Coordinates of C-alpha atoms and ligand atoms in Angstrom, one line a residue:
M1 CA 5.1 59.5 30.9
A2 CA 1.1 59.5 30.9
K3 CA -1.1 56.4 31.9
Y4 CA -2.3 56.9 28.2
D5 CA -1.9 57.9 25.2
Y6 CA -4.8 60.2 25.4
D7 CA -6.5 62.0 27.6
L8 CA -9.3 62.1 25.2
F9 CA -10.7 59.7 22.5
V10 CA -13.4 60.4 20.3
I11 CA -15.0 58.1 17.4
G12 CA -17.1 60.1 14.9
A13 CA -15.8 62.8 13.3
G14 CA -19.5 64.7 13.3
S15 CA -20.7 67.3 14.2
G16 CA -21.0 66.2 17.4
G17 CA -17.4 64.3 17.7
V18 CA -15.8 67.4 16.3
R19 CA -17.0 69.8 18.6
A20 CA -16.4 68.3 21.9
A21 CA -12.7 67.4 20.2
R22 CA -11.8 70.5 18.7
L23 CA -12.9 72.4 23.1
A24 CA -11.3 69.5 25.1
A25 CA -7.9 70.0 22.1
M26 CA -7.9 74.0 22.4
S27 CA -7.9 73.5 26.1
G28 CA -5.0 72.1 26.5
A29 CA -6.1 68.0 26.5
R30 CA -4.0 65.4 24.3
V31 CA -6.7 64.1 22.0
G32 CA -7.6 62.1 18.7
V33 CA -10.4 61.8 16.9
A34 CA -11.1 58.5 14.8
E35 CA -13.9 58.9 11.6
E36 CA -14.3 55.4 9.2
H37 CA -15.4 57.7 6.5
R38 CA -15.0 61.6 5.6
V39 CA -14.6 64.2 8.7
G40 CA -18.2 66.2 8.8
G41 CA -20.0 63.3 9.6
T42 CA -24.0 63.0 8.1
C43 CA -24.8 66.5 8.1
V44 CA -22.1 67.7 5.4
I45 CA -21.3 64.7 3.3
R46 CA -24.9 63.2 3.9
G47 CA -27.4 65.0 5.8
C48 CA -27.8 68.6 6.0
V49 CA -25.8 70.5 3.9
P50 CA -26.2 68.5 0.2
K51 CA -29.7 68.4 0.9
K52 CA -30.6 72.0 1.5
F53 CA -28.0 72.7 -1.8
M54 CA -30.7 69.6 -3.0
V55 CA -33.4 72.1 -2.3
Y56 CA -32.2 75.2 -3.4
A57 CA -31.7 73.3 -6.8
S58 CA -35.5 72.2 -6.9
E59 CA -36.9 75.3 -6.0
F60 CA -35.7 77.4 -9.0
A61 CA -38.7 75.0 -11.3
H62 CA -41.7 76.7 -8.9
H63 CA -39.5 79.5 -9.3
F64 CA -39.5 80.2 -12.9
K65 CA -43.5 79.1 -12.8
T66 CA -44.0 82.2 -10.2
A67 CA -42.2 85.0 -12.0
E68 CA -43.6 84.7 -15.8
S69 CA -46.9 86.1 -13.6
Y70 CA -44.4 89.4 -12.3
G71 CA -43.9 89.8 -16.8
W72 CA -40.6 87.5 -16.3
S73 CA -40.2 85.9 -20.2
I74 CA -38.8 82.4 -18.9
G75 CA -36.8 81.0 -21.9
E76 CA -36.4 77.5 -22.0
S77 CA -34.9 76.2 -18.8
R78 CA -32.6 72.5 -18.1
F79 CA -31.4 71.1 -15.2
D80 CA -28.4 69.5 -15.0
W81 CA -27.8 66.6 -13.2
P82 CA -24.6 65.9 -13.5
A83 CA -23.0 68.8 -12.9
F84 CA -25.0 69.6 -10.9
I85 CA -23.9 66.4 -8.2
A86 CA -20.6 67.6 -9.7
D87 CA -21.0 70.7 -8.5
K88 CA -22.0 69.8 -4.6
D89 CA -19.8 66.9 -4.6
K90 CA -16.4 69.7 -4.4
E91 CA -18.4 72.3 -1.9
I92 CA -18.9 68.6 0.3
A93 CA -14.8 68.0 -0.1
R94 CA -14.2 71.9 0.5
L95 CA -16.5 71.4 3.7
S96 CA -15.0 68.5 5.0
G97 CA -12.0 69.5 4.4
I98 CA -12.2 73.0 6.8
Y99 CA -13.6 70.1 9.4
V100 CA -10.1 68.1 9.6
T101 CA -8.3 71.9 9.5
N102 CA -9.9 72.9 12.0
L103 CA -9.8 69.7 14.2
Q104 CA -6.0 70.3 13.2
N105 CA -5.6 73.7 14.1
A106 CA -7.5 73.0 17.6
G107 CA -4.1 70.3 18.1
A108 CA -5.9 66.4 17.7
E109 CA -4.4 63.9 15.7
L110 CA -6.9 61.9 13.5
V111 CA -6.5 59.2 12.3
H112 CA -8.5 57.6 9.8
A113 CA -10.4 54.4 10.8
K114 CA -12.8 51.9 12.2
A115 CA -12.1 51.6 15.7
R116 CA -13.8 49.7 18.6
L117 CA -13.1 50.1 22.4
T118 CA -12.2 46.5 23.7
D119 CA -11.7 47.6 26.8
A120 CA -13.1 50.7 28.8
H121 CA -9.4 53.1 28.0
T122 CA -8.4 50.8 24.5
V123 CA -9.4 51.4 21.4
A124 CA -8.6 49.1 18.5
L125 CA -7.7 50.7 15.4
E126 CA -8.1 48.5 12.3
G127 CA -5.0 48.4 10.3
H128 CA -3.2 51.4 12.3
G129 CA -3.2 49.7 15.2
Q130 CA -4.2 50.6 19.2
V131 CA -4.6 53.3 21.3
T132 CA -5.4 53.9 24.6
A133 CA -7.1 57.2 27.0
D134 CA -8.1 58.7 30.0
K135 CA -11.6 59.2 28.8
I136 CA -13.5 58.2 25.5
L137 CA -16.3 60.0 23.4
I138 CA -18.7 58.6 21.3
A139 CA -20.3 60.1 18.5
T140 CA -20.9 57.8 15.7
G141 CA -23.5 59.1 14.4
G142 CA -26.5 56.9 12.7
R143 CA -27.2 55.5 9.9
P144 CA -31.1 54.9 7.7
W145 CA -33.0 52.0 8.6
S146 CA -34.7 49.7 6.7
P147 CA -37.1 46.3 7.2
P148 CA -33.9 43.7 6.5
E149 CA -36.7 40.9 5.7
L150 CA -38.2 43.0 2.9
P151 CA -38.3 40.6 -0.8
G152 CA -36.3 43.7 -3.0
L153 CA -34.6 45.9 -0.9
E154 CA -31.3 45.2 -2.6
H155 CA -33.4 47.5 -5.5
T156 CA -34.5 50.3 -3.4
I157 CA -31.5 53.5 -2.0
S158 CA -31.7 55.4 0.8
S159 CA -30.9 59.0 1.2
N160 CA -27.0 58.0 1.7
E161 CA -27.0 56.4 -2.5
A162 CA -30.0 59.8 -3.5
F163 CA -27.1 62.0 -2.3
H164 CA -25.0 60.1 -5.6
L165 CA -27.1 58.9 -8.7
A166 CA -25.9 58.6 -11.7
Q167 CA -28.8 60.0 -13.5
L168 CA -31.8 61.8 -12.7
P169 CA -34.9 59.3 -12.9
K170 CA -38.1 60.0 -14.3
R171 CA -40.2 58.7 -11.6
I172 CA -39.3 57.6 -7.9
V173 CA -41.6 56.2 -4.8
I174 CA -40.7 57.8 -1.7
A175 CA -41.7 55.3 1.0
G176 CA -42.2 56.8 4.5
G177 CA -43.5 59.7 6.6
G178 CA -40.5 61.5 8.0
Y179 CA -38.2 64.6 7.9
I180 CA -35.9 63.1 5.0
A181 CA -39.1 61.5 2.8
V182 CA -40.8 64.4 2.7
E183 CA -37.3 66.5 1.9
F184 CA -36.4 64.3 -0.9
A185 CA -40.0 64.3 -2.5
G186 CA -40.2 67.6 -2.5
I187 CA -37.0 67.9 -4.3
F188 CA -37.3 64.9 -6.5
N189 CA -40.6 66.6 -7.7
G190 CA -38.8 70.3 -8.0
L191 CA -36.5 68.4 -10.1
G192 CA -39.7 67.0 -12.5
V193 CA -39.6 63.6 -11.8
D194 CA -42.6 62.1 -11.5
T195 CA -43.1 61.8 -7.2
T196 CA -45.3 59.5 -4.9
L197 CA -44.6 59.6 -1.8
V198 CA -46.0 56.2 0.4
H199 CA -46.9 56.7 3.8
R200 CA -48.0 54.2 6.0
G201 CA -49.4 56.2 8.5
P202 CA -53.4 58.3 8.2
N203 CA -51.5 62.0 8.4
L204 CA -47.5 62.8 7.1
L205 CA -44.5 64.3 9.8
R206 CA -45.6 62.3 13.4
G207 CA -44.7 64.2 15.8
F208 CA -46.0 68.0 14.2
D209 CA -48.5 69.3 14.5
D210 CA -51.5 68.2 13.3
N211 CA -52.8 71.1 11.6
V212 CA -49.1 71.4 10.0
R213 CA -49.2 68.3 9.0
A214 CA -52.5 67.9 6.7
H215 CA -51.4 72.3 5.6
A216 CA -48.1 70.5 4.3
A217 CA -49.6 67.3 2.2
E218 CA -52.2 69.6 0.7
E219 CA -50.1 71.8 0.2
M220 CA -46.9 69.1 -1.4
E221 CA -50.3 68.0 -3.9
K222 CA -50.8 71.3 -5.5
R223 CA -46.5 70.8 -6.0
G224 CA -47.1 68.5 -8.0
I225 CA -46.4 64.8 -5.1
K226 CA -48.5 62.0 -5.2
V227 CA -49.4 61.7 -1.4
V228 CA -50.4 58.1 -0.9
L229 CA -51.3 57.4 3.0
G230 CA -52.1 54.4 4.8
C231 CA -49.5 52.5 2.1
Q232 CA -46.6 50.1 3.1
H233 CA -44.8 48.2 0.7
A234 CA -45.1 43.8 0.7
R235 CA -42.0 43.5 -1.6
V236 CA -40.6 45.5 -4.9
E237 CA -39.9 43.7 -7.9
K238 CA -37.5 44.5 -11.3
T239 CA -38.6 44.4 -14.4
A240 CA -37.3 45.3 -17.9
S241 CA -39.0 48.7 -17.0
G242 CA -38.3 49.8 -14.0
L243 CA -39.0 48.5 -10.8
V244 CA -43.0 47.7 -8.9
S245 CA -43.8 48.8 -6.0
H246 CA -46.1 45.7 -4.7
M247 CA -48.1 47.5 -1.6
V248 CA -49.9 45.5 1.1
S249 CA -52.9 46.5 -0.1
G250 CA -52.7 45.5 -3.5
Q251 CA -51.8 48.6 -4.9
A252 CA -48.2 48.4 -7.7
L253 CA -46.7 50.9 -8.4
E254 CA -44.1 51.9 -11.0
S255 CA -41.1 53.4 -10.9
D256 CA -37.0 54.0 -12.0
V257 CA -35.5 54.8 -8.0
V258 CA -37.7 53.5 -4.6
M259 CA -36.6 55.4 -1.8
F260 CA -36.7 54.0 2.0
A261 CA -36.7 56.5 4.2
L262 CA -38.3 54.5 7.6
G263 CA -36.0 56.2 9.8
R264 CA -32.7 56.4 11.3
E265 CA -31.2 53.9 14.0
P266 CA -27.7 54.8 16.5
Y267 CA -24.6 53.5 14.6
V268 CA -23.2 51.3 17.2
E269 CA -22.1 48.1 14.9
G270 CA -18.9 46.7 15.8
L271 CA -18.1 49.7 18.7
G272 CA -17.2 46.5 20.6
L273 CA -19.9 48.9 23.5
E274 CA -19.8 45.2 25.3
A275 CA -16.2 44.8 25.4
A276 CA -16.1 48.1 27.4
G277 CA -19.2 47.6 29.5
V278 CA -21.1 51.1 27.6
A279 CA -25.0 49.3 28.7
V280 CA -27.8 50.4 25.3
N281 CA -31.8 51.5 25.9
E282 CA -34.2 49.4 25.1
K283 CA -33.9 51.2 21.3
G284 CA -30.2 50.2 20.9
A285 CA -29.1 53.8 21.6
I286 CA -26.2 54.5 23.7
A287 CA -27.8 54.9 27.6
V288 CA -26.5 58.5 28.7
D289 CA -27.8 60.7 31.7
D290 CA -27.9 64.2 31.4
Y291 CA -24.5 65.2 31.6
S292 CA -24.2 62.4 28.6
R293 CA -22.4 59.6 30.5
T294 CA -22.7 56.4 30.1
N295 CA -23.0 54.1 32.8
V296 CA -19.3 53.4 31.9
E297 CA -17.5 56.1 34.2
N298 CA -15.1 57.8 31.7
I299 CA -16.7 56.9 28.5
W300 CA -20.2 59.4 27.2
A301 CA -21.6 59.8 24.0
V302 CA -23.1 62.3 22.4
G303 CA -25.7 62.8 19.0
D304 CA -27.6 60.7 17.3
V305 CA -26.1 57.3 18.5
T306 CA -27.5 58.3 21.5
D307 CA -31.5 59.1 19.9
R308 CA -32.1 61.8 21.9
I309 CA -33.0 64.5 19.5
N310 CA -31.7 64.0 16.4
L311 CA -30.6 67.1 15.2
T312 CA -27.2 68.3 14.0
P313 CA -27.9 71.8 16.0
V314 CA -28.3 69.6 19.4
A315 CA -25.3 66.7 18.7
I316 CA -22.8 70.0 18.7
R317 CA -24.0 71.2 22.4
E318 CA -24.0 68.4 23.6
G319 CA -20.0 68.1 22.0
A320 CA -20.1 71.2 23.6
A321 CA -21.7 70.9 26.9
F322 CA -19.2 67.3 27.5
A323 CA -16.3 69.9 26.5
E324 CA -17.4 71.9 29.7
T325 CA -18.2 69.4 32.2
V326 CA -15.4 67.5 31.9
F327 CA -12.7 69.7 29.9
Y328 CA -13.8 73.0 31.8
D329 CA -14.3 72.8 35.1
R330 CA -18.1 73.3 34.3
P331 CA -20.8 71.6 34.9
T332 CA -22.9 71.8 32.2
R333 CA -26.1 70.3 30.4
F334 CA -27.5 71.1 27.0
D335 CA -31.5 72.0 28.2
H336 CA -33.6 69.9 25.3
D337 CA -36.9 71.6 26.0
M338 CA -37.6 73.9 23.2
V339 CA -35.5 72.8 20.2
A340 CA -37.2 74.6 17.5
S341 CA -36.4 72.2 13.8
A342 CA -37.6 73.5 10.2
V343 CA -38.6 70.2 7.8
F344 CA -37.1 71.5 4.1
S345 CA -40.1 69.9 2.4
Q346 CA -41.9 72.5 -0.6
P347 CA -43.1 74.3 1.7
P348 CA -40.7 74.2 4.2
I349 CA -42.5 74.4 8.1
G350 CA -40.7 75.6 10.9
S351 CA -41.9 74.5 14.6
V352 CA -41.0 74.9 17.7
G353 CA -42.8 73.3 21.1
M354 CA -45.4 71.8 22.1
S355 CA -48.0 70.7 19.6
E356 CA -51.6 71.7 20.0
A357 CA -52.7 67.8 21.0
D358 CA -49.0 67.4 23.8
A359 CA -50.2 70.5 25.0
R360 CA -53.8 69.8 25.6
H361 CA -51.8 65.7 27.1
A362 CA -49.5 68.3 29.0
L363 CA -51.0 70.9 30.0
G364 CA -55.3 70.9 29.8
K365 CA -56.7 73.8 28.7
V366 CA -54.4 75.6 25.7
D367 CA -55.7 78.6 23.5
I368 CA -55.1 78.0 20.3
Y369 CA -54.3 81.1 17.3
L370 CA -54.3 80.2 13.4
S371 CA -54.7 81.8 10.1
R372 CA -54.2 80.3 6.6
F373 CA -53.5 82.8 4.4
R374 CA -52.7 83.9 0.5
P375 CA -49.3 85.3 1.0
M376 CA -49.3 88.2 -1.0
K377 CA -46.1 86.4 -2.9
Y378 CA -49.1 84.0 -4.6
T379 CA -52.2 86.1 -4.4
F380 CA -50.4 88.8 -7.4
A381 CA -49.1 85.1 -8.8
G382 CA -53.3 84.0 -8.7
A383 CA -51.6 80.9 -7.2
D384 CA -53.6 78.9 -4.9
E385 CA -50.6 78.8 -1.6
R386 CA -51.2 79.1 1.2
C387 CA -49.8 79.5 4.3
L388 CA -50.0 78.0 8.1
I389 CA -49.1 80.1 11.5
K390 CA -51.0 78.9 14.3
L391 CA -49.6 79.3 17.9
V392 CA -50.1 77.6 20.9
V393 CA -50.5 78.9 24.0
E394 CA -51.1 77.5 28.0
A395 CA -54.4 79.6 28.4
S396 CA -52.9 79.7 32.3
S397 CA -50.0 81.0 32.6
Q398 CA -51.1 83.0 29.0
K399 CA -47.3 81.5 27.8
I400 CA -47.0 80.7 24.2
V401 CA -46.1 77.2 24.1
G402 CA -46.0 76.7 21.0
C403 CA -45.4 77.8 17.8
H404 CA -46.0 75.8 13.6
M405 CA -45.4 77.5 10.4
V406 CA -45.8 76.2 7.1
G407 CA -44.7 78.8 4.4
P408 CA -42.0 80.6 2.4
D409 CA -38.9 81.1 5.2
A410 CA -40.6 79.7 7.6
P411 CA -37.0 77.8 9.1
E412 CA -36.1 81.0 8.9
I413 CA -38.9 82.9 11.1
I414 CA -38.9 80.1 13.6
Q415 CA -35.3 80.2 14.4
M416 CA -36.9 84.1 16.4
A417 CA -39.8 82.7 17.6
A418 CA -37.6 79.8 19.3
V419 CA -36.1 82.6 21.3
A420 CA -38.6 84.0 22.8
I421 CA -40.2 80.7 23.1
K422 CA -37.2 79.7 25.2
M423 CA -37.3 83.0 27.3
G424 CA -40.9 82.3 28.1
V425 CA -43.6 85.2 26.3
T426 CA -46.9 85.8 27.7
K427 CA -49.1 85.9 24.3
S428 CA -49.5 89.4 25.7
Q429 CA -45.7 90.3 25.3
W430 CA -45.7 88.9 22.4
D431 CA -48.6 90.3 21.0
S432 CA -47.0 94.0 22.1
T433 CA -44.0 93.2 19.4
C434 CA -44.8 95.6 16.0
A435 CA -45.1 93.9 13.2
V436 CA -43.1 94.0 9.9
H437 CA -45.0 95.6 7.4
P438 CA -45.7 94.0 4.5
T439 CA -44.2 90.4 5.7
L440 CA -45.0 87.2 5.9
A441 CA -44.3 86.9 9.3
E442 CA -46.5 89.6 11.0
E443 CA -49.3 87.3 11.0
L444 CA -47.5 86.0 14.3
V445 CA -48.0 89.1 15.9
T446 CA -51.7 90.2 15.3
M447 CA -53.5 87.1 15.9
R448 CA -55.9 88.3 17.9
E449 CA -58.7 86.2 17.8
K450 CA -59.0 82.8 19.1
F451 CA -59.3 80.0 16.7
V452 CA -62.2 77.0 18.0
P453 CA -61.7 74.5 14.9
A454 CA -64.7 74.9 13.0
D455 CA -63.5 78.5 11.9
L456 CA -61.2 76.7 9.7
G457 CA -63.0 76.5 7.2
A458 CA -63.9 79.8 7.1
V459 CA -60.4 81.4 7.5
A460 CA -59.2 79.9 4.6
Ligands
NDP1 P1 -38.2 59.8 11.0 O1 -38.2 58.6 12.0 O2 -38.7 61.8 10.9 O3 -39.7 59.3 10.0 C1 -39.4 58.1 9.1 C2 -40.8 57.5 8.9 O4 -40.7 56.2 8.7 C3 -41.8 57.5 9.6 O5 -42.9 58.3 8.8 C4 -42.8 56.1 9.5 O6 -43.9 56.5 10.1 C5 -41.8 54.9 8.6 N1 -41.9 53.3 9.0 C6 -40.9 53.5 10.1 N2 -40.5 52.1 9.8 C7 -42.2 51.5 8.8 C8 -41.7 50.3 7.9 N3 -41.6 49.5 9.0 N4 -42.9 51.1 7.3 C9 -43.9 51.6 6.7 N5 -42.8 53.1 7.4 C10 -42.0 52.6 8.3 O7 -37.3 59.5 10.0 P2 -36.9 60.2 8.6 O8 -35.5 58.3 8.0 O9 -37.0 61.1 8.3 O10 -35.3 60.9 9.8 C11 -34.5 60.7 10.5 C12 -33.8 61.5 11.8 O11 -32.9 62.6 10.9 C13 -35.8 62.8 11.8 O12 -36.4 62.3 12.6 C14 -34.3 64.1 12.0 O13 -34.6 64.1 13.8 C15 -33.8 63.9 11.4 N6 -33.2 64.3 10.3 C16 -33.4 66.1 10.8 C17 -33.7 67.1 9.2 C18 -34.0 68.1 9.7 O14 -34.1 69.2 10.7 N7 -34.3 69.4 8.7 C19 -33.6 66.3 8.4 C20 -33.9 65.3 8.6 C21 -33.6 64.7 9.0 P3 -44.7 56.4 11.1 O15 -44.9 57.5 11.4 O16 -46.3 55.8 11.0 O17 -43.4 55.3 13.1

């Protein structure tokens, strides 16, 4: 007679939880999974996946405009938001269903319930009694954060609601300068919404390379987004004609929708961490070691709830490493170094490794290679749209420690750059790769002149 109901109980059926549960169940372990919302988590239900569909939908206006320069006559075009949202929801339901099937095929049992730890081995499942487990994995992800005291907060939406607006607004104010704010600014602007992006800092996308940040903001403005920097909400007022964002500066911005994208917080509320003795760090995230183990011996946590690198593929790899370590007896830690990421802004950004500033701080002397140019597609179209490609090289070892791009297909291109950089490629090895012509990416392997900041104007 087994001591516990399950060998492993996973709380949260998002990217990290599902991967861990499937691998553990495939090893022969008895696995239970609790999910209070829909299976698939943020990425599938209200994040990466629906967002990417929205990015695709919103890019067409730009493609239509470019097409005219290539001899096409574009007839009247119209975008049907409710139809698109309905189709998007259908596809999300299909994908969520695949996640459920995959869990079941692996042999894991799924319970639709909010889970709460009552001690280190017991999980109460709202409306479904309680279960016991030898090991527990917490993979509850994160959720949008907004300043709770802000007057008029109830009139604002987060990214969660942006996926389900009944109508496309005519005007939107988006607050924030991170991934979500710039991605949704591109989406709404592309769909013809009068879009204003307000950010408290002097530049968007903190953490990215400074040239990338400046270049991206410039290009987003060229596409029609109003970028207002050094600007923060004091309150939001509902009026007869919509909403007014009253800024700390005294500025007032009218819109139909105000969206806050001011960061996300680990979702630990109501989880019963105290009852199980699980410690959180100063940011409120579950504290874990390199193997994703918490301070409680039989409890692990992966993904955004641990606030390490909050990206879907990272959560998946952390979940897989947990399962390898615990259920296959192969101690595995996920290496969080050199994780590439993309911002699906318009134009998009791809980035891997250190920014110039971080590299100078960490490594001392660095060589910089930077190119800003008009891709041939847009030169032909007579459009003033520029790409940026930048390499950061450690001077002493000549290893490439950072690669950053803004421009069409940057997220696709950066994936391959990340392979070489993760392997420790040097600049001369990189340059020995023959260019693929004519492509935008060939510029990556043809930059020979070191960049000194004063050149920026000349290069541009
Ligand atoms: P981010 O942490 O990326 O950005 C939050 C933004 O809000 C920052 O610009 C920050 O400014 C600003 N901010 C924070 N607090 C306040 C405040 N009180 N008043 C005004 N501004 C404030 O969060 P996001 O919500 O955009 O995204 C969350 C995470 O989700 C990302 O970090 C990323 O890991 C992940 N994600 C990844 C995507 C991808 O891979 N493409 C897409 C979407 C999300 P400041 O810089 O000054 O602190």
